[in-house]
DNA sequence: TGATCAGATATTGGATACAATATGCATTTT
DNA sequence: AAAATGCATATTGTATCCAATATCTGATCA
């Protein structure tokens, strides 16, 4: 067989297409907190029936991105300051441990990839993409841990506060500070200093929490 | 109004009935790992159409209790030893932190309730209920933390390894050891010694992990 | 004027019907 | 006989339809 084949069962179902699109719209903030999502409106927009839309909304609810109320529908869920802070503290517990266990397993390829992320982050002038670079950098470093459950939980956690992360980066010194701290973390990883990487990661996250608290408006 | 009213919107939908029943069947082991779940069959059993069954299966997948493969259906997902160990290590990270922050906020009522759980646990001779007592004890202590996101994640995590927890308790010294360790943790809480409670909790969980490793068969 | 109630409309939950895909078996082919 | 092929059956994915519930509007009444 010369043809370029791939597993068709991994092709997107209507449900997963709708889910991915809504998820992205929510974490980028295109769909604002509190917004009401009507099933048949979405169904018309995607040219599908309401069934896949409902299933997508259910998945979004499990991810904490919407709240479904019976016979009333789905609304994009926001976070109170207290809830957002708690999630930052959850990250401050989880991520240092993940990176601590990832450092001994990092290959040169991982470190190169991480530095490439840092550079791309620093060079990109489009704030819309900062969140993506940020996410990819952390994902690259953490993946080396091989801790699939930790990573699964972490991924969902980051989805839930992504809009607030983006807001952080848009603060006056947000982007500069993030670049500085990321460089420090990657350096610690390259030096095989797991404890320092963990400590810097924790400080990075708690710093973001404090910054969030000070800039809190909504 | 003298009548005992309650929020009808919290009444069980067909989806939630099916979900709860399947969830319970899986975590108690009534549905064994690898078992194939057919939508039709379940729908007939509950006298509903396949729609609520599908939605229940979707929720179960988000909880990690089944795996859905397109056009092939859902199978009850099991864990490899490595995956189970990782989840125990995740708990060993999360639960000590939760109890550390719960201790300063525990009222006498919480401690009384916890001791009642311990007693019920120790007295109950039906192994089928041990898992429930265990769960209720931890839930009681942890709830005082007020950390809703941590608790939400923890709840899902416990669902995922519940069958292995039950297996632990059935080991020769499993129940005696659990009772001993639980008493130590509750005592530390009563003494307002958050650090000791955290350390004991961590040891409790890592001990269970080690015990699991030694008794691993499947 | 303001609250209350009945009906109309909008929206979601669930059932039935149909389409797409997988699986197993018999048949054919070499 | 072993492998490949085509058909029949089983199962899931999605669309359409109906029922249950919420929400809105306007009329009625104190």
Coordinates of C-alpha atoms (C1' of nucleotides) in Angstrom, one line a residue:
Chain A
X1 CA 0.0 0.0 0.0
X2 CA 1.4 3.3 -1.1
X3 CA -1.5 5.4 0.1
X4 CA -1.3 7.6 3.1
X5 CA -3.8 5.8 5.5
X6 CA -5.0 6.8 8.9
X7 CA -7.4 5.4 11.4
X8 CA -10.9 6.5 10.3
X9 CA -12.3 5.8 13.8
X10 CA -10.3 8.8 15.0
X11 CA -12.1 11.0 12.5
X12 CA -14.3 13.6 14.2
X13 CA -17.9 12.8 15.0
X14 CA -20.5 15.5 14.9
X15 CA -20.4 15.5 18.7
X16 CA -16.7 16.0 19.0
X17 CA -16.7 18.7 16.3
X18 CA -19.3 20.7 18.3
X19 CA -17.5 20.0 21.6
X20 CA -14.1 21.1 20.3
X21 CA -15.5 24.3 18.8
X22 CA -17.5 25.2 21.9
X23 CA -14.6 24.4 24.2
X24 CA -12.3 26.6 22.2
X25 CA -14.8 29.4 22.1
X26 CA -15.2 29.3 25.9
X27 CA -11.5 29.1 26.9
X28 CA -10.6 31.9 24.5
X29 CA -13.4 34.0 25.9
X30 CA -15.3 34.2 22.6
X31 CA -18.2 32.9 24.6
X32 CA -18.4 35.0 27.7
X33 CA -19.2 33.8 31.2
X34 CA -22.9 33.7 31.9
X35 CA -23.8 33.4 28.2
X36 CA -26.8 31.2 27.5
X37 CA -26.2 28.4 24.9
X38 CA -29.3 27.3 23.1
X39 CA -29.3 23.9 21.6
X40 CA -31.1 24.5 18.3
X41 CA -29.2 27.7 17.7
X42 CA -25.9 25.8 17.9
X43 CA -27.4 22.9 16.0
X44 CA -28.4 25.2 13.1
X45 CA -25.0 26.8 13.1
X46 CA -23.2 23.5 12.7
X47 CA -25.9 21.9 10.5
X48 CA -26.5 19.0 12.8
X49 CA -29.4 17.9 14.9
X50 CA -29.7 18.8 18.6
X51 CA -28.5 15.3 19.7
X52 CA -24.8 15.9 19.1
X53 CA -25.1 19.4 20.5
X54 CA -26.6 18.0 23.7
X55 CA -23.8 15.4 24.0
X56 CA -21.2 18.1 23.5
X57 CA -22.8 20.3 26.2
X58 CA -22.8 17.3 28.5
X59 CA -19.0 16.8 27.9
X60 CA -18.5 20.5 28.5
X61 CA -20.3 20.2 31.8
X62 CA -18.1 17.4 32.9
X63 CA -15.1 19.7 32.1
X64 CA -16.7 22.4 34.2
X65 CA -17.0 24.8 31.3
X66 CA -20.8 25.1 31.3
X67 CA -23.5 24.5 33.8
X68 CA -26.6 22.5 32.7
X69 CA -29.8 23.2 34.5
X70 CA -32.7 20.9 33.8
X71 CA -35.2 22.3 31.3
X72 CA -33.3 25.6 31.4
X73 CA -30.3 24.8 29.4
X74 CA -26.6 25.5 29.5
X75 CA -24.8 28.7 30.6
X76 CA -21.1 29.3 30.3
X77 CA -19.8 29.0 33.8
X78 CA -17.6 31.6 35.4
X79 CA -15.5 31.6 38.5
X80 CA -15.7 33.7 41.6
X81 CA -12.4 35.1 42.9
X82 CA -12.4 32.4 45.6
X83 CA -12.9 29.6 43.1
X84 CA -10.2 30.9 40.8
X85 CA -7.8 31.3 43.7
X86 CA -8.5 27.7 44.8
X87 CA -7.8 26.4 41.3
X88 CA -4.5 28.3 41.3
X89 CA -3.6 26.7 44.6
X90 CA -4.6 23.3 43.2
X91 CA -2.1 23.9 40.4
X92 CA 0.5 25.1 42.9
X93 CA 0.2 21.7 44.5
X94 CA 0.1 19.5 41.4
X95 CA 2.4 21.1 38.9
X96 CA 5.6 21.3 41.1
X97 CA 5.2 17.6 41.8
X98 CA 4.7 16.8 38.1
X99 CA 7.8 18.7 37.1
X100 CA 9.8 17.3 40.0
X101 CA 9.2 13.9 38.6
X102 CA 9.6 15.0 35.0
X103 CA 13.1 16.5 35.3
X104 CA 15.0 13.2 35.7
X105 CA 13.3 11.9 32.6
X106 CA 13.8 14.9 30.3
X107 CA 15.7 14.2 27.1
X108 CA 17.6 16.9 25.2
X109 CA 14.8 16.9 22.7
X110 CA 12.3 17.9 25.3
X111 CA 14.6 20.7 26.5
X112 CA 15.1 21.9 23.0
X113 CA 11.4 21.9 22.3
X114 CA 10.8 23.8 25.6
X115 CA 13.3 26.5 24.6
X116 CA 11.7 26.7 21.2
X117 CA 8.4 27.3 23.0
X118 CA 10.0 30.0 25.1
X119 CA 11.4 31.8 22.1
X120 CA 8.2 31.6 20.1
X121 CA 6.4 32.9 23.1
X122 CA 8.8 35.8 23.5
X123 CA 8.8 36.7 19.9
X124 CA 5.1 36.5 19.1
X125 CA 3.4 39.8 19.2
X126 CA -0.1 38.5 18.9
X127 CA -1.6 38.3 22.4
X128 CA -4.2 35.9 21.1
X129 CA -1.5 33.2 20.7
X130 CA 0.3 33.8 24.0
X131 CA -2.0 31.5 25.9
X132 CA -1.3 28.7 23.4
X133 CA 2.5 29.1 23.7
X134 CA 2.2 29.1 27.4
X135 CA 0.2 26.0 27.4
X136 CA 2.5 24.2 25.0
X137 CA 5.5 25.0 27.0
X138 CA 4.1 23.6 30.2
X139 CA 2.7 20.6 28.3
X140 CA 6.1 19.8 26.8
X141 CA 7.9 19.9 30.2
X142 CA 5.2 18.0 32.0
X143 CA 4.7 15.2 29.4
X144 CA 8.2 13.9 30.3
X145 CA 6.8 12.9 33.7
X146 CA 4.8 10.1 32.1
X147 CA 2.2 10.7 34.8
X148 CA -0.9 10.3 32.6
X149 CA -3.5 10.7 35.3
X150 CA -1.9 13.8 36.8
X151 CA -1.7 15.2 33.3
X152 CA -5.3 14.5 32.5
X153 CA -6.4 16.3 35.6
X154 CA -4.1 19.1 35.0
X155 CA -5.3 19.6 31.4
X156 CA -8.9 19.9 32.6
X157 CA -7.8 22.3 35.3
X158 CA -6.0 24.6 32.9
X159 CA -9.1 24.6 30.6
X160 CA -11.1 25.9 33.5
X161 CA -9.0 28.9 34.2
X162 CA -7.6 29.6 30.8
X163 CA -9.5 33.0 30.4
X164 CA -7.9 34.2 33.6
X165 CA -4.4 33.0 32.5
X166 CA -4.8 35.0 29.3
X167 CA -5.9 38.0 31.4
X168 CA -2.7 37.7 33.4
X169 CA -0.5 37.8 30.3
X170 CA -2.2 41.0 29.2
X171 CA -1.3 42.9 32.4
X172 CA 1.4 45.5 32.0
X173 CA 4.3 43.3 33.1
X174 CA 2.5 40.0 32.5
X175 CA 4.3 38.8 29.4
X176 CA 7.7 40.0 30.5
X177 CA 7.4 38.3 33.9
X178 CA 6.1 35.1 32.3
X179 CA 9.0 34.9 30.0
X180 CA 11.5 35.5 32.8
X181 CA 10.0 32.9 35.0
X182 CA 9.7 30.4 32.2
X183 CA 13.3 30.8 31.3
X184 CA 14.2 30.1 35.0
X185 CA 12.2 26.9 35.0
X186 CA 13.6 25.6 31.8
X187 CA 17.1 26.4 33.0
X188 CA 16.5 24.5 36.2
X189 CA 15.3 21.5 34.2
X190 CA 18.3 21.7 31.9
X191 CA 20.5 21.7 35.1
X192 CA 18.7 18.6 36.2
X193 CA 17.7 20.4 39.4
X194 CA 14.3 19.0 40.0
X195 CA 13.8 20.8 43.4
X196 CA 14.6 24.2 42.0
X197 CA 12.3 23.6 39.0
X198 CA 9.5 22.6 41.4
X199 CA 10.1 25.6 43.6
X200 CA 10.1 28.0 40.7
X201 CA 7.0 26.4 39.3
X202 CA 5.2 26.8 42.6
X203 CA 6.3 30.4 42.9
X204 CA 5.2 31.1 39.3
X205 CA 1.7 29.8 39.9
X206 CA 1.3 31.5 43.3
X207 CA 2.6 34.7 41.8
X208 CA -0.1 34.4 39.2
X209 CA -2.7 33.8 41.8
X210 CA -1.7 37.0 43.7
X211 CA -1.6 39.0 40.5
X212 CA -5.1 37.7 39.8
X213 CA -6.3 38.8 43.2
X214 CA -4.9 42.3 42.8
X215 CA -6.3 42.8 39.3
X216 CA -9.6 41.2 40.1
X217 CA -12.5 43.3 38.7
X218 CA -15.4 41.1 37.9
Chain B
X1 CA -46.6 26.3 53.6
X2 CA -46.5 23.3 55.9
X3 CA -45.7 20.8 53.2
X4 CA -42.3 19.3 52.8
X5 CA -41.2 20.9 49.5
X6 CA -38.1 20.3 47.5
X7 CA -36.6 21.5 44.3
X8 CA -38.2 19.4 41.6
X9 CA -35.5 20.4 39.1
X10 CA -33.2 18.2 41.3
X11 CA -35.4 15.2 40.7
X12 CA -33.6 12.5 38.8
X13 CA -33.7 12.6 35.1
X14 CA -33.6 9.4 33.1
X15 CA -30.0 10.2 32.3
X16 CA -29.0 10.6 35.9
X17 CA -30.8 7.5 37.0
X18 CA -29.0 5.4 34.4
X19 CA -25.7 7.1 35.2
X20 CA -26.0 6.6 38.9
X21 CA -26.9 2.9 38.5
X22 CA -24.1 2.2 36.1
X23 CA -21.6 4.2 38.2
X24 CA -22.5 2.2 41.3
X25 CA -22.4 -1.1 39.4
X26 CA -18.9 -0.3 38.1
X27 CA -17.3 1.0 41.3
X28 CA -18.7 -1.9 43.3
X29 CA -17.4 -4.3 40.7
X30 CA -20.8 -5.7 39.7
X31 CA -19.8 -4.7 36.2
X32 CA -16.3 -6.1 35.7
X33 CA -13.4 -4.5 33.9
X34 CA -13.5 -5.1 30.2
X35 CA -17.3 -5.8 30.2
X36 CA -19.1 -4.6 27.1
X37 CA -22.1 -2.3 27.7
X38 CA -24.7 -2.4 25.0
X39 CA -27.0 0.6 24.7
X40 CA -30.0 -1.3 23.7
X41 CA -29.7 -3.8 26.5
X42 CA -29.3 -1.1 29.1
X43 CA -32.2 0.9 27.6
X44 CA -34.5 -2.1 27.8
X45 CA -33.4 -2.8 31.4
X46 CA -34.3 0.7 32.5
X47 CA -37.3 1.1 30.2
X48 CA -35.9 4.2 28.5
X49 CA -34.8 4.9 25.0
X50 CA -31.1 4.8 24.1
X51 CA -30.7 8.6 24.3
X52 CA -30.4 8.8 28.1
X53 CA -28.3 5.7 28.1
X54 CA -25.9 7.3 25.6
X55 CA -25.7 10.4 27.8
X56 CA -25.0 8.4 30.8
X57 CA -22.2 6.5 29.0
X58 CA -20.7 9.8 28.0
X59 CA -20.7 11.0 31.6
X60 CA -19.1 7.7 32.7
X61 CA -16.4 8.2 30.1
X62 CA -15.6 11.7 31.4
X63 CA -15.3 10.1 34.9
X64 CA -12.9 7.5 33.4
X65 CA -15.1 4.6 34.3
X66 CA -15.8 3.4 30.7
X67 CA -14.1 3.9 27.4
X68 CA -16.2 4.7 24.4
X69 CA -15.0 3.7 21.0
X70 CA -16.8 5.0 17.9
X71 CA -19.3 2.5 16.4
X72 CA -18.0 -0.1 18.8
X73 CA -19.5 1.0 22.1
X74 CA -18.5 1.3 25.7
X75 CA -16.4 -1.1 27.8
X76 CA -15.8 -0.9 31.5
X77 CA -12.2 0.4 31.8
X78 CA -9.7 -1.2 34.1
X79 CA -6.3 0.0 35.3
X80 CA -2.9 -1.4 34.9
X81 CA -0.8 -1.7 38.1
X82 CA 1.2 1.3 37.0
X83 CA -2.0 3.4 36.4
X84 CA -3.4 2.3 39.8
X85 CA -0.2 3.2 41.5
X86 CA -0.1 6.6 39.9
X87 CA -3.6 7.3 41.1
X88 CA -2.6 6.4 44.6
X89 CA 0.3 8.7 44.4
X90 CA -2.0 11.4 43.1
X91 CA -4.1 10.9 46.2
X92 CA -1.0 10.9 48.4
X93 CA -0.3 14.4 47.0
X94 CA -3.8 15.8 47.2
X95 CA -5.4 14.4 50.3
X96 CA -2.8 15.4 52.9
X97 CA -3.0 19.0 51.6
X98 CA -6.8 18.9 51.8
X99 CA -6.8 17.6 55.4
X100 CA -4.1 20.0 56.4
X101 CA -6.4 22.8 55.4
X102 CA -9.4 21.2 56.8
X103 CA -8.2 20.6 60.4
X104 CA -8.3 24.3 61.5
X105 CA -11.9 24.5 60.3
X106 CA -13.2 21.3 61.8
X107 CA -16.1 21.8 64.3
X108 CA -16.9 19.4 67.1
X109 CA -19.8 18.2 65.0
X110 CA -17.5 17.1 62.2
X111 CA -15.2 15.2 64.6
X112 CA -18.2 13.5 66.2
X113 CA -19.5 12.5 62.8
X114 CA -16.0 11.2 61.9
X115 CA -15.8 9.1 65.0
X116 CA -19.3 7.8 64.3
X117 CA -18.1 6.7 60.8
X118 CA -15.1 5.0 62.4
X119 CA -17.3 3.1 64.8
X120 CA -19.8 2.1 62.2
X121 CA -16.9 1.0 60.0
X122 CA -15.4 -1.1 62.8
X123 CA -18.6 -2.7 63.8
X124 CA -20.0 -3.5 60.4
X125 CA -19.4 -7.1 59.4
X126 CA -20.6 -6.8 55.8
X127 CA -17.6 -6.2 53.6
X128 CA -19.9 -4.8 50.9
X129 CA -20.4 -1.8 53.1
X130 CA -16.9 -1.2 54.1
X131 CA -16.1 0.8 51.1
X132 CA -19.0 3.2 51.8
X133 CA -18.0 3.7 55.4
X134 CA -14.4 4.4 54.3
X135 CA -15.6 6.9 51.7
X136 CA -18.0 8.7 54.1
X137 CA -15.3 9.0 56.8
X138 CA -12.9 10.7 54.4
X139 CA -15.6 12.8 52.9
X140 CA -16.6 14.1 56.3
X141 CA -13.1 15.1 57.3
X142 CA -12.3 16.7 53.9
X143 CA -15.5 18.6 53.5
X144 CA -14.4 20.9 56.3
X145 CA -11.7 22.2 54.1
X146 CA -14.2 24.1 51.9
X147 CA -12.0 23.4 48.9
X148 CA -14.7 22.6 46.4
X149 CA -12.5 22.1 43.4
X150 CA -10.0 19.9 45.3
X151 CA -12.9 17.8 46.5
X152 CA -14.5 17.5 43.1
X153 CA -11.3 16.1 41.6
X154 CA -10.8 13.9 44.6
X155 CA -14.2 12.5 44.3
X156 CA -13.7 11.5 40.7
X157 CA -10.3 10.0 41.6
X158 CA -11.7 7.8 44.3
X159 CA -14.4 6.6 41.9
X160 CA -11.7 5.5 39.6
X161 CA -9.9 3.2 42.1
X162 CA -12.8 2.2 44.3
X163 CA -12.7 -1.5 43.3
X164 CA -9.0 -1.6 44.3
X165 CA -9.8 0.1 47.6
X166 CA -12.4 -2.6 48.3
X167 CA -9.9 -5.2 47.5
X168 CA -7.5 -3.7 50.0
X169 CA -10.0 -3.9 52.8
X170 CA -10.6 -7.6 52.0
X171 CA -7.0 -8.5 52.6
X172 CA -6.3 -10.4 55.7
X173 CA -5.2 -7.4 57.8
X174 CA -6.8 -4.8 55.6
X175 CA -9.8 -3.9 57.7
X176 CA -7.9 -3.9 61.0
X177 CA -5.2 -1.7 59.6
X178 CA -7.6 0.7 58.1
X179 CA -9.4 1.1 61.4
X180 CA -6.2 1.7 63.2
X181 CA -5.0 4.3 60.7
X182 CA -8.3 6.0 60.6
X183 CA -8.4 6.4 64.3
X184 CA -4.9 7.9 64.3
X185 CA -6.0 10.4 61.7
X186 CA -9.2 11.4 63.5
X187 CA -7.2 11.8 66.8
X188 CA -4.7 14.1 65.1
X189 CA -7.6 16.1 63.7
X190 CA -9.2 16.3 67.2
X191 CA -5.8 17.5 68.6
X192 CA -5.8 20.2 65.9
X193 CA -2.5 18.8 64.7
X194 CA -2.8 19.5 61.0
X195 CA 0.7 18.4 60.1
X196 CA 0.3 15.1 61.9
X197 CA -3.0 14.5 60.2
X198 CA -1.5 15.2 56.8
X199 CA 1.5 12.9 57.5
X200 CA -0.7 10.1 58.7
X201 CA -3.0 10.5 55.7
X202 CA -0.1 10.4 53.3
X203 CA 1.3 7.3 55.0
X204 CA -2.1 5.7 54.9
X205 CA -2.4 6.1 51.2
X206 CA 1.1 5.2 50.3
X207 CA 0.7 2.1 52.5
X208 CA -2.4 1.2 50.5
X209 CA -0.4 1.6 47.3
X210 CA 2.3 -0.7 48.5
X211 CA -0.2 -3.2 49.7
X212 CA -1.8 -3.1 46.3
X213 CA 1.5 -3.7 44.6
X214 CA 2.2 -6.7 46.7
X215 CA -1.2 -8.3 46.3
X216 CA -1.5 -7.4 42.6
X217 CA -2.8 -10.4 40.6
X218 CA -4.6 -9.2 37.5
Chain C
dT1 C1' -51.2 50.8 40.0
dG2 C1' -49.6 46.5 41.0
dA3 C1' -50.1 41.7 41.7
dT4 C1' -52.0 37.5 39.8
dC5 C1' -53.4 34.2 36.5
dA6 C1' -54.3 32.0 31.8
dG7 C1' -52.8 31.1 27.6
dA8 C1' -49.1 31.4 24.0
dT9 C1' -44.4 30.7 22.8
dA10 C1' -39.8 29.0 23.4
dT11 C1' -36.8 25.6 24.9
dT12 C1' -35.3 21.3 26.7
dG13 C1' -35.9 16.0 27.7
dG14 C1' -36.9 11.8 25.7
dA15 C1' -38.8 8.4 22.1
dT16 C1' -38.9 6.7 17.6
dA17 C1' -37.0 6.2 13.1
dC18 C1' -33.4 6.0 9.9
dA19 C1' -28.4 6.0 8.3
dA20 C1' -23.6 4.6 9.0
dT21 C1' -20.5 1.2 10.5
dA22 C1' -18.9 -3.1 12.5
dT23 C1' -19.1 -8.1 13.0
dG24 C1' -20.0 -12.8 11.9
dC25 C1' -21.1 -16.4 8.6
dA26 C1' -21.6 -18.6 4.4
dT27 C1' -19.7 -18.9 -0.1
dT28 C1' -16.4 -18.7 -3.4
dT29 C1' -11.7 -18.8 -5.2
dT30 C1' -7.2 -20.4 -5.6
Chain D
dA1 C1' -7.9 -26.2 3.1
dA2 C1' -6.9 -21.3 3.7
dA3 C1' -7.8 -16.9 2.3
dA4 C1' -10.7 -13.6 0.4
dT5 C1' -15.3 -11.8 -0.7
dG6 C1' -20.1 -10.6 -0.2
dC7 C1' -24.2 -10.8 2.3
dA8 C1' -27.0 -10.7 6.7
dT9 C1' -27.2 -9.2 11.3
dA10 C1' -26.1 -6.4 15.2
dT11 C1' -24.8 -2.1 17.1
dT12 C1' -23.9 2.7 17.2
dG13 C1' -24.5 7.8 15.4
dT14 C1' -27.8 11.1 14.1
dA15 C1' -32.3 13.2 12.6
dT16 C1' -36.9 13.9 13.4
dC17 C1' -40.9 14.1 16.2
dC18 C1' -43.5 14.4 20.5
dA19 C1' -44.0 15.5 25.5
dA20 C1' -42.7 18.1 29.6
dT21 C1' -41.3 22.3 31.4
dA22 C1' -40.1 27.1 31.6
dT23 C1' -40.8 31.9 30.2
dC24 C1' -43.1 35.6 28.4
dT25 C1' -47.3 38.4 27.5
dG26 C1' -51.4 40.4 28.2
dA27 C1' -55.8 40.5 30.5
dT28 C1' -58.1 40.6 34.9
dC29 C1' -59.0 42.0 39.5
dA30 C1' -58.0 43.9 44.2

